[in-house]
CSV table of C-alpha atoms in Angstrom, one decimal:
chain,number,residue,atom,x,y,z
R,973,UNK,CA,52.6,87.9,100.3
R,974,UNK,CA,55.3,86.0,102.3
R,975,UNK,CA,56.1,83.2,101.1
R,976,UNK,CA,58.6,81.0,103.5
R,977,UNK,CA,60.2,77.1,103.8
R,978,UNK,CA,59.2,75.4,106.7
R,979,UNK,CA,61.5,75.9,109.7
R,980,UNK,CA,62.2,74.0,112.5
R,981,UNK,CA,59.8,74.3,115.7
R,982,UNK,CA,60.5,76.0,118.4
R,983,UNK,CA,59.7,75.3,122.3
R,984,UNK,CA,57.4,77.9,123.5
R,985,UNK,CA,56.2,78.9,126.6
R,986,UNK,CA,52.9,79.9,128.3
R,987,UNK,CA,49.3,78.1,127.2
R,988,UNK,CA,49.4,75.4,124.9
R,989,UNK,CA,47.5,75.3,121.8
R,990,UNK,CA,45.7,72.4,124.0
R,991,UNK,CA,44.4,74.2,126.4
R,992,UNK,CA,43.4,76.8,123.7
R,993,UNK,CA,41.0,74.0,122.3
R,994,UNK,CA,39.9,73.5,125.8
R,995,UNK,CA,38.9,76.7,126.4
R,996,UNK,CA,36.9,77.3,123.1
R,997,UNK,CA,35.1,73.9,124.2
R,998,UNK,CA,34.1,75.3,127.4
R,999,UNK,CA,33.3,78.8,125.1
R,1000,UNK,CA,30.9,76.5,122.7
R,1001,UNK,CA,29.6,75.2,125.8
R,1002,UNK,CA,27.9,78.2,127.0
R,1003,UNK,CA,27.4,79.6,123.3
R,1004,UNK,CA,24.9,76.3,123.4
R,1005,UNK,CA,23.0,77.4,126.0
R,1006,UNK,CA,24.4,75.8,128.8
R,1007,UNK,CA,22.6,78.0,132.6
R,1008,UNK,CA,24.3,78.6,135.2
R,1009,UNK,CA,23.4,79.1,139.1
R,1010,UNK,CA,26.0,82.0,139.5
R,1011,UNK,CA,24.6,84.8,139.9
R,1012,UNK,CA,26.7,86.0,136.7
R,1013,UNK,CA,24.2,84.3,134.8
R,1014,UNK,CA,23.1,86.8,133.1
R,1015,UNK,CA,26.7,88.1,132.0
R,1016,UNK,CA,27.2,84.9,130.3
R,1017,UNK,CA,23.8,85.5,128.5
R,1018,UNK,CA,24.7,89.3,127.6
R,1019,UNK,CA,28.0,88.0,126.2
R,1020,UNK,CA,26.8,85.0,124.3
R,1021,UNK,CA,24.4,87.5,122.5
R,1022,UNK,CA,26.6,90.1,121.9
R,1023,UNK,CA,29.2,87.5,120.2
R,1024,UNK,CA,26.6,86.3,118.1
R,1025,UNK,CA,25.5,89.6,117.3
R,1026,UNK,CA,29.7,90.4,116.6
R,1027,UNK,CA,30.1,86.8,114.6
R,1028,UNK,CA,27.2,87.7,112.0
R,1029,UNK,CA,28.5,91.4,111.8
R,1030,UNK,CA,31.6,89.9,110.4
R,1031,UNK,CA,30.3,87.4,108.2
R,1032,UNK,CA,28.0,90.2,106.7
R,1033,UNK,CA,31.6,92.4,106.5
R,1034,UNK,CA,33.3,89.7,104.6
R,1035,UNK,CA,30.0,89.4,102.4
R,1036,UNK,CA,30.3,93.4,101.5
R,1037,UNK,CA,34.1,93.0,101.0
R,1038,UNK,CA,33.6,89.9,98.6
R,1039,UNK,CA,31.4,92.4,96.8
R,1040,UNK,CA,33.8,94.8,97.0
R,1041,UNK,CA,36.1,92.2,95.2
R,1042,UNK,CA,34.1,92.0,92.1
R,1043,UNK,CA,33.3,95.6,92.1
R,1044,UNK,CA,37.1,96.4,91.7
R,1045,UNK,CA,36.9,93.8,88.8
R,1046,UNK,CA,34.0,95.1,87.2
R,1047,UNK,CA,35.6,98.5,87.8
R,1048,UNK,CA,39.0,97.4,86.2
R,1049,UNK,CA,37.2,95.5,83.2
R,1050,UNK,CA,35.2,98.8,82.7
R,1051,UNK,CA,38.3,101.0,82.6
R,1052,UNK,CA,40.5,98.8,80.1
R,1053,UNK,CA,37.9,98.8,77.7
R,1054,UNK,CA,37.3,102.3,77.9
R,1055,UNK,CA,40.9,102.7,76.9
R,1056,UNK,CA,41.3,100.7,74.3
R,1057,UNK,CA,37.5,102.8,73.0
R,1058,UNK,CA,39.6,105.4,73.1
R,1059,UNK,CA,42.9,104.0,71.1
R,1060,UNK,CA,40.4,103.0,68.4
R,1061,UNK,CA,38.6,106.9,68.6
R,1062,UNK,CA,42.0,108.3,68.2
R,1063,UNK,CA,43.5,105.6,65.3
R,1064,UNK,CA,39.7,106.2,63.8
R,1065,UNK,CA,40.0,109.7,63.9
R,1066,UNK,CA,43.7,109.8,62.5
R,1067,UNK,CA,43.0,107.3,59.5
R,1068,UNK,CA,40.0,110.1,59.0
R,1069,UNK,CA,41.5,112.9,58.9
R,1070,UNK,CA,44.6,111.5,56.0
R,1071,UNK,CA,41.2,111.0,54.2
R,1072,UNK,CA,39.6,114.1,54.5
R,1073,UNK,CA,43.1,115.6,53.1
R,1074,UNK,CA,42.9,113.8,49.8
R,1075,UNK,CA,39.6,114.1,48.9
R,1076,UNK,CA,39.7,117.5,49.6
R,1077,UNK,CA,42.9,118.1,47.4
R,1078,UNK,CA,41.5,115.7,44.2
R,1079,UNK,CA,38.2,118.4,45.1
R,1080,UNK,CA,40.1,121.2,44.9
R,1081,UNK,CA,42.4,119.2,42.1
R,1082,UNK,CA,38.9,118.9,39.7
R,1083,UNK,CA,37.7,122.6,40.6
R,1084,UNK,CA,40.9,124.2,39.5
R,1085,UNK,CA,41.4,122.0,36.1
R,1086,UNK,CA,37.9,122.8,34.8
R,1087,UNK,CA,35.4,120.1,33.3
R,1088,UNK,CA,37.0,116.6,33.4
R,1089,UNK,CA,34.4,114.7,31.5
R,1090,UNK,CA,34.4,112.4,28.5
R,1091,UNK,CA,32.4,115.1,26.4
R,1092,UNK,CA,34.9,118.4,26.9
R,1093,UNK,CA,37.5,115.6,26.4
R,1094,UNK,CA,36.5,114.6,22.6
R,1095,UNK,CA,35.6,118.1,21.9
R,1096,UNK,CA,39.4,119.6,23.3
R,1097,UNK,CA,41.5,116.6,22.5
R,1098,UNK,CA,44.2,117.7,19.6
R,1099,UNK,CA,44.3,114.3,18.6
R,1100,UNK,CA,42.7,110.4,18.1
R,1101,UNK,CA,45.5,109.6,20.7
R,1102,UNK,CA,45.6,112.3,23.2
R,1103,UNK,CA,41.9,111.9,23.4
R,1104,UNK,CA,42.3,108.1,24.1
R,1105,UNK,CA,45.3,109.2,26.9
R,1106,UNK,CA,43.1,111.7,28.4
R,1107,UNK,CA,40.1,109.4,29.2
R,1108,UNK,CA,42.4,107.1,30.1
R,1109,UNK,CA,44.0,109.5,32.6
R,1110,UNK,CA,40.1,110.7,33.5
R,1111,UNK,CA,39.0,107.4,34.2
R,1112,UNK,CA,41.6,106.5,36.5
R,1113,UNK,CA,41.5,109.8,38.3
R,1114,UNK,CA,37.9,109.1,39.0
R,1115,UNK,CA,38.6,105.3,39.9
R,1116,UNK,CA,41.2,106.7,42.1
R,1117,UNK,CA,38.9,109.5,43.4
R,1118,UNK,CA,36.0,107.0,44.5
R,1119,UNK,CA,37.9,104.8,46.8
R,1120,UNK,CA,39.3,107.5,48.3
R,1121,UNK,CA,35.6,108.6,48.7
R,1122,UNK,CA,34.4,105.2,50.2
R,1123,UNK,CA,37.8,104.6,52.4
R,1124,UNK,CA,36.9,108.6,53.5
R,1125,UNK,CA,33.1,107.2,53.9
R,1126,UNK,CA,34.2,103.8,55.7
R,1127,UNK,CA,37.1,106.0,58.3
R,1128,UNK,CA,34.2,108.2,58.6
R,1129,UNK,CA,31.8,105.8,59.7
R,1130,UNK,CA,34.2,104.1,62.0
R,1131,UNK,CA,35.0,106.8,63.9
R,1132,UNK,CA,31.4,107.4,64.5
R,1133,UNK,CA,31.1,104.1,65.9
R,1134,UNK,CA,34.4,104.3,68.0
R,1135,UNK,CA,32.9,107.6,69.6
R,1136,UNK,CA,29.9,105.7,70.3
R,1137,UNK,CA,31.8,102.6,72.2
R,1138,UNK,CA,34.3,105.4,73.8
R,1139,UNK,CA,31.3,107.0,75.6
R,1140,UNK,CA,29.4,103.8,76.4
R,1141,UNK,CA,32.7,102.4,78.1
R,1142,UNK,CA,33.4,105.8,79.6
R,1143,UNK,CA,30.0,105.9,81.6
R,1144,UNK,CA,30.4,102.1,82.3
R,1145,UNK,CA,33.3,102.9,83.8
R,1146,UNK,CA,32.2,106.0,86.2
R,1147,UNK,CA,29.1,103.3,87.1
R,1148,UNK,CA,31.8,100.8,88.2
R,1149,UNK,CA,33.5,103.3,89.6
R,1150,UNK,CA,31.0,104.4,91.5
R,1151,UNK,CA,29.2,101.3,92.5
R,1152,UNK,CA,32.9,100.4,93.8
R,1153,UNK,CA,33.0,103.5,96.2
R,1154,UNK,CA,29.6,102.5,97.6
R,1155,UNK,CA,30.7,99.4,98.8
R,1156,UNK,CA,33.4,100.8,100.1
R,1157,UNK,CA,32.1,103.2,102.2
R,1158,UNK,CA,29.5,100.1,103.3
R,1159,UNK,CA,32.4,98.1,104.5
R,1160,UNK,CA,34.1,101.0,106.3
R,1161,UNK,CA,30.3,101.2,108.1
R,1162,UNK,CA,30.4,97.4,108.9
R,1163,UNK,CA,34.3,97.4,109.8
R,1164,UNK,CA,33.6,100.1,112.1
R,1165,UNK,CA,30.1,98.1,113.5
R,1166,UNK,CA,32.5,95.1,113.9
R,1167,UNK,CA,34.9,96.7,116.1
R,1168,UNK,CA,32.3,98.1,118.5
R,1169,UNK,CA,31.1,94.7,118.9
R,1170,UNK,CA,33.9,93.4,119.6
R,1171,UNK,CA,35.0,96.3,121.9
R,1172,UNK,CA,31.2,95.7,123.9
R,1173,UNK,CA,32.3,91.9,123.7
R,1174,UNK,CA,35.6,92.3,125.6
R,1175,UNK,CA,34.2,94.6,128.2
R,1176,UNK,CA,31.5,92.3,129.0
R,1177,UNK,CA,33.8,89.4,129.1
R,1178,UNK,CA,36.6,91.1,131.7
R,1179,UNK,CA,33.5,92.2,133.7
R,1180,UNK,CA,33.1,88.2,134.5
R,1181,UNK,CA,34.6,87.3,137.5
R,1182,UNK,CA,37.9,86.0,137.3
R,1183,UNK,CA,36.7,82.3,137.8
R,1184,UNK,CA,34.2,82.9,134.8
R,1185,UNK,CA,37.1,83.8,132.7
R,1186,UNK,CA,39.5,81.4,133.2
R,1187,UNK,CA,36.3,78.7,132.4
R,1188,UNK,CA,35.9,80.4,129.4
R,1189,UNK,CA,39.2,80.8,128.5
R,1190,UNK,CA,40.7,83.2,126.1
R,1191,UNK,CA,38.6,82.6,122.9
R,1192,UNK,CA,35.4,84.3,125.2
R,1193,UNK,CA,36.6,87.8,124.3
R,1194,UNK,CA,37.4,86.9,120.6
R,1195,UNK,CA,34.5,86.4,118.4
R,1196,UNK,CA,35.1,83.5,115.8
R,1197,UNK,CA,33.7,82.8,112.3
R,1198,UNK,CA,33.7,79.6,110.0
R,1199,UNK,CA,35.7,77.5,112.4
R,1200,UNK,CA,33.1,74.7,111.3
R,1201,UNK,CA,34.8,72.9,108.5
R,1202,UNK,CA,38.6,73.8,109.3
R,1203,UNK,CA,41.3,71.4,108.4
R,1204,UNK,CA,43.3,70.1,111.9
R,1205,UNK,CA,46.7,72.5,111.2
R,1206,UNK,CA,44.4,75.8,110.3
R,1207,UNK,CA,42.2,74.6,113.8
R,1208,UNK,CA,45.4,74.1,116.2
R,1209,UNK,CA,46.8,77.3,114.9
R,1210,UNK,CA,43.4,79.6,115.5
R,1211,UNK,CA,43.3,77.9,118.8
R,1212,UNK,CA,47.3,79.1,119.5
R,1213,UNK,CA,46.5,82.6,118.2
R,1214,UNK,CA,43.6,83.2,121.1
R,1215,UNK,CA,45.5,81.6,123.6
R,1216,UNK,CA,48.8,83.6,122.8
R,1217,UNK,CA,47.6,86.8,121.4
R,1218,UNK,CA,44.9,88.3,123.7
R,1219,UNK,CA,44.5,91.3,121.8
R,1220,UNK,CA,42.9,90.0,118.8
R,1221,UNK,CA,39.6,91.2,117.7
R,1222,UNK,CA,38.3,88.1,115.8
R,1223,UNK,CA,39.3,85.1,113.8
R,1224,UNK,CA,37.9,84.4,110.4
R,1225,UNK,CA,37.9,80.8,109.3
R,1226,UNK,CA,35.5,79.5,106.4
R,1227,UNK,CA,33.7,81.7,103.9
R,1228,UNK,CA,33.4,82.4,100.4
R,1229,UNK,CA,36.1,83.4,98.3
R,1230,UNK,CA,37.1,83.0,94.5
R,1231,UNK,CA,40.6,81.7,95.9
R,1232,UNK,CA,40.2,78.5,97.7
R,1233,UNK,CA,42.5,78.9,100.5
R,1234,UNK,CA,39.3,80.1,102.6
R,1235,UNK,CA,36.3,77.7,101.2
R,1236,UNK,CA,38.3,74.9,101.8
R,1237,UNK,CA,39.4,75.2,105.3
R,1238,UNK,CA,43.1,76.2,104.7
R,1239,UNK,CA,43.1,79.9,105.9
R,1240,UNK,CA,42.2,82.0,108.8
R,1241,UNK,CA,42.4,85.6,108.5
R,1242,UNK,CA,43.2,87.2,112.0
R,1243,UNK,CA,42.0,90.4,112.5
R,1244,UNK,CA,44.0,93.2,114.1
R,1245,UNK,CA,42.2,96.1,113.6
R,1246,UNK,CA,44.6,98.9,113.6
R,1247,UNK,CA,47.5,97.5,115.8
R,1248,UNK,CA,50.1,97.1,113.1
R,1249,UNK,CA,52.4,96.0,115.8
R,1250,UNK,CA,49.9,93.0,117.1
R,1251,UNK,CA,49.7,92.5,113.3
R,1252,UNK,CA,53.8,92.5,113.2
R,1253,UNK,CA,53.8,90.0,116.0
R,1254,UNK,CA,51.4,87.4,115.0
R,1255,UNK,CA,52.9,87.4,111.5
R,1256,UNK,CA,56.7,86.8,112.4
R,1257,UNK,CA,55.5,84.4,115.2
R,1258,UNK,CA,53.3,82.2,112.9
R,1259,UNK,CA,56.3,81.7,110.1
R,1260,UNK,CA,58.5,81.2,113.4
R,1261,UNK,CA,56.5,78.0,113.5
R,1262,UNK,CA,55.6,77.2,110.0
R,1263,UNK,CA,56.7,73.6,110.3
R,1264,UNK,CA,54.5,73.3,113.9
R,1265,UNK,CA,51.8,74.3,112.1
R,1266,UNK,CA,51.8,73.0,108.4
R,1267,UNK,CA,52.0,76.8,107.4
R,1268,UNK,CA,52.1,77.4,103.6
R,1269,UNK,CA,52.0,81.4,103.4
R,1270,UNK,CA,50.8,83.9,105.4
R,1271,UNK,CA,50.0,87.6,103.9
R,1272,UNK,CA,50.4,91.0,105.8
R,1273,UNK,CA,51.2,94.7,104.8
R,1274,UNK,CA,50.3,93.7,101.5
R,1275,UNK,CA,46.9,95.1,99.6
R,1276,UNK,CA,43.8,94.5,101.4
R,1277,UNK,CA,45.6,92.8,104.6
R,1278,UNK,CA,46.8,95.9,106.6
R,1279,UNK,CA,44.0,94.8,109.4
R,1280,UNK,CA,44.7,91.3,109.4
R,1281,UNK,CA,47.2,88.7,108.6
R,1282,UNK,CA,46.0,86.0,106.6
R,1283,UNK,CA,47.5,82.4,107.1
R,1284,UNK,CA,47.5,79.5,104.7
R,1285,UNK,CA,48.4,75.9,105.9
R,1286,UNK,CA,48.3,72.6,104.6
């Protein structure tokens, strides 16, 4: 995550971030359903469709990786437990075995020393008081003899439960596990659906005529998602972004999220794809201009944002 203080703007040149706006509104105008006479009508057609087609592949990609999210939680949650199963186990198993030793010593302890009871007591004792000493002794030999025997019975017992909660955890935890890589491999699938789209969406849009593109603008050869409900600063910046960086596959605005940077309209996540040096770009050029655009944080190169940077403003 880079965090940065706001910095002073800087004069830029090329398309403003106004005619960006412009030409999504010409964009939206045509995504409405807007006909034309040109004979490029059906073009137009062909590439509203296929941008639908590429905006709901991504919202159903951001759905999988949301899942994904709470996979790796359930996953993690699955794992720690199944560790700390298996501390108990082994402290189980340790108190265990220190029981097992002296019961099995007073065992061997009574087998070696003959009878022990009251009886061969009064009938050996050489005297009134070494008979009273003896039971004495006898008695709190077997007092001693029969906690060790429930402690033995209790560390036994425990153990058997800790075993029990070890292997539950340990399967819970291969299910997570697994469930995780499933979803995975699902939003490698969509990723990879997503980029086609988008690669069928930029060929049909620089196979418009040039007069068709320059109504269009930009933003017709990147597909958007959840620009609906977009605070002004995370609005003018997605608007910069198409007109300044070309090369951009999509831009995600709105969606559901357990952090609220997203659901509230404070964060657009602009996908890259593989082009770590696009990525590199867009990144240094959007904290260039942190105070232009209210920019809080942006995050690239970091876990899970490696094909897109992720921008936070105010």
């Amino acid at each position: 995550m880079n965090f940065h203080p706001p910095l002073v703007a800087r004069p830029r040149r090329g398309r403003t971030a106004t005619c960006a706006i412009a030409g999504l509104t010409a964009l939206g105008v045509v995504w409405a359903g807007a006909a034309y006479a040109e004979p490029e009508v059906d073009e137009l057609a062909k590439l509203n469709e296929l941008t639908k087609q590429a905006q709901q592949l991504i919202e159903t990609a951001q759905s999988v990786e949301l899942d994904l999210d709470k996979k790796l939680q359930m996953q993690a949650a699955a794992e720690a437990k199944h560790a700390g199963d298996l501390a108990a186990l082994e402290a189980t198993r340790a108190e265990l075995a220190g029981y097992q030793r002296t019961v099995d010593q007073a065992a061997a302890a009574f087998y070696a020393g003959g009878r022990t009871d009251s009886v061969s007591a009064f009938f050996t004792a050489a005297s009134p008081q070494r008979l009273i000493d003896e039971l004495a002794f006898q008695r709190a030999i077997t007092d001693e003899m029969s906690r060790n025997l429930l402690r033995f019975r209790e560390a036994k017992r425990q153990a058997e439960t800790s075993a029990a909660a070890s292997a539950e955890s340990a399967a819970n935890a291969k299910a997570a596990a697994d469930a995780a890589a499933a979803v995975r491999a699902e939003l490698q699938d969509k990723q990879s659906e997503v980029e086609t789209q988008v690669r069928l969406v930029r060929a049909t849009y620089y196979a418009l005529p040039a007069a068709q593109q320059a109504l269009l603008g930009p933003g017709g050869a990147i597909p958007t998602v959840g620009m609906n409900g977009l605070v002004p600063n995370a609005r003018t910046l997605a608007a910069y972004i198409i007109a300044t960086f070309p090369g951009v596959q999509s831009i995600g605005g709105v969606r559901a999220d357990p952090i609220p940077d997203h659901p509230s309209g404070h964060a657009i996540d602009i996908m890259i794809g593989s082009d770590m040096a696009l990525g590199d770009a867009i990144n240094a050029d959007v904290q260039s201009q942190a105070e232009r655009f209210g920019v809080s944080y942006t995050m690239w190169r970091v876990a899970n944002h490696f094909n897109h940077v992720h921008v936070t403003v105010f």
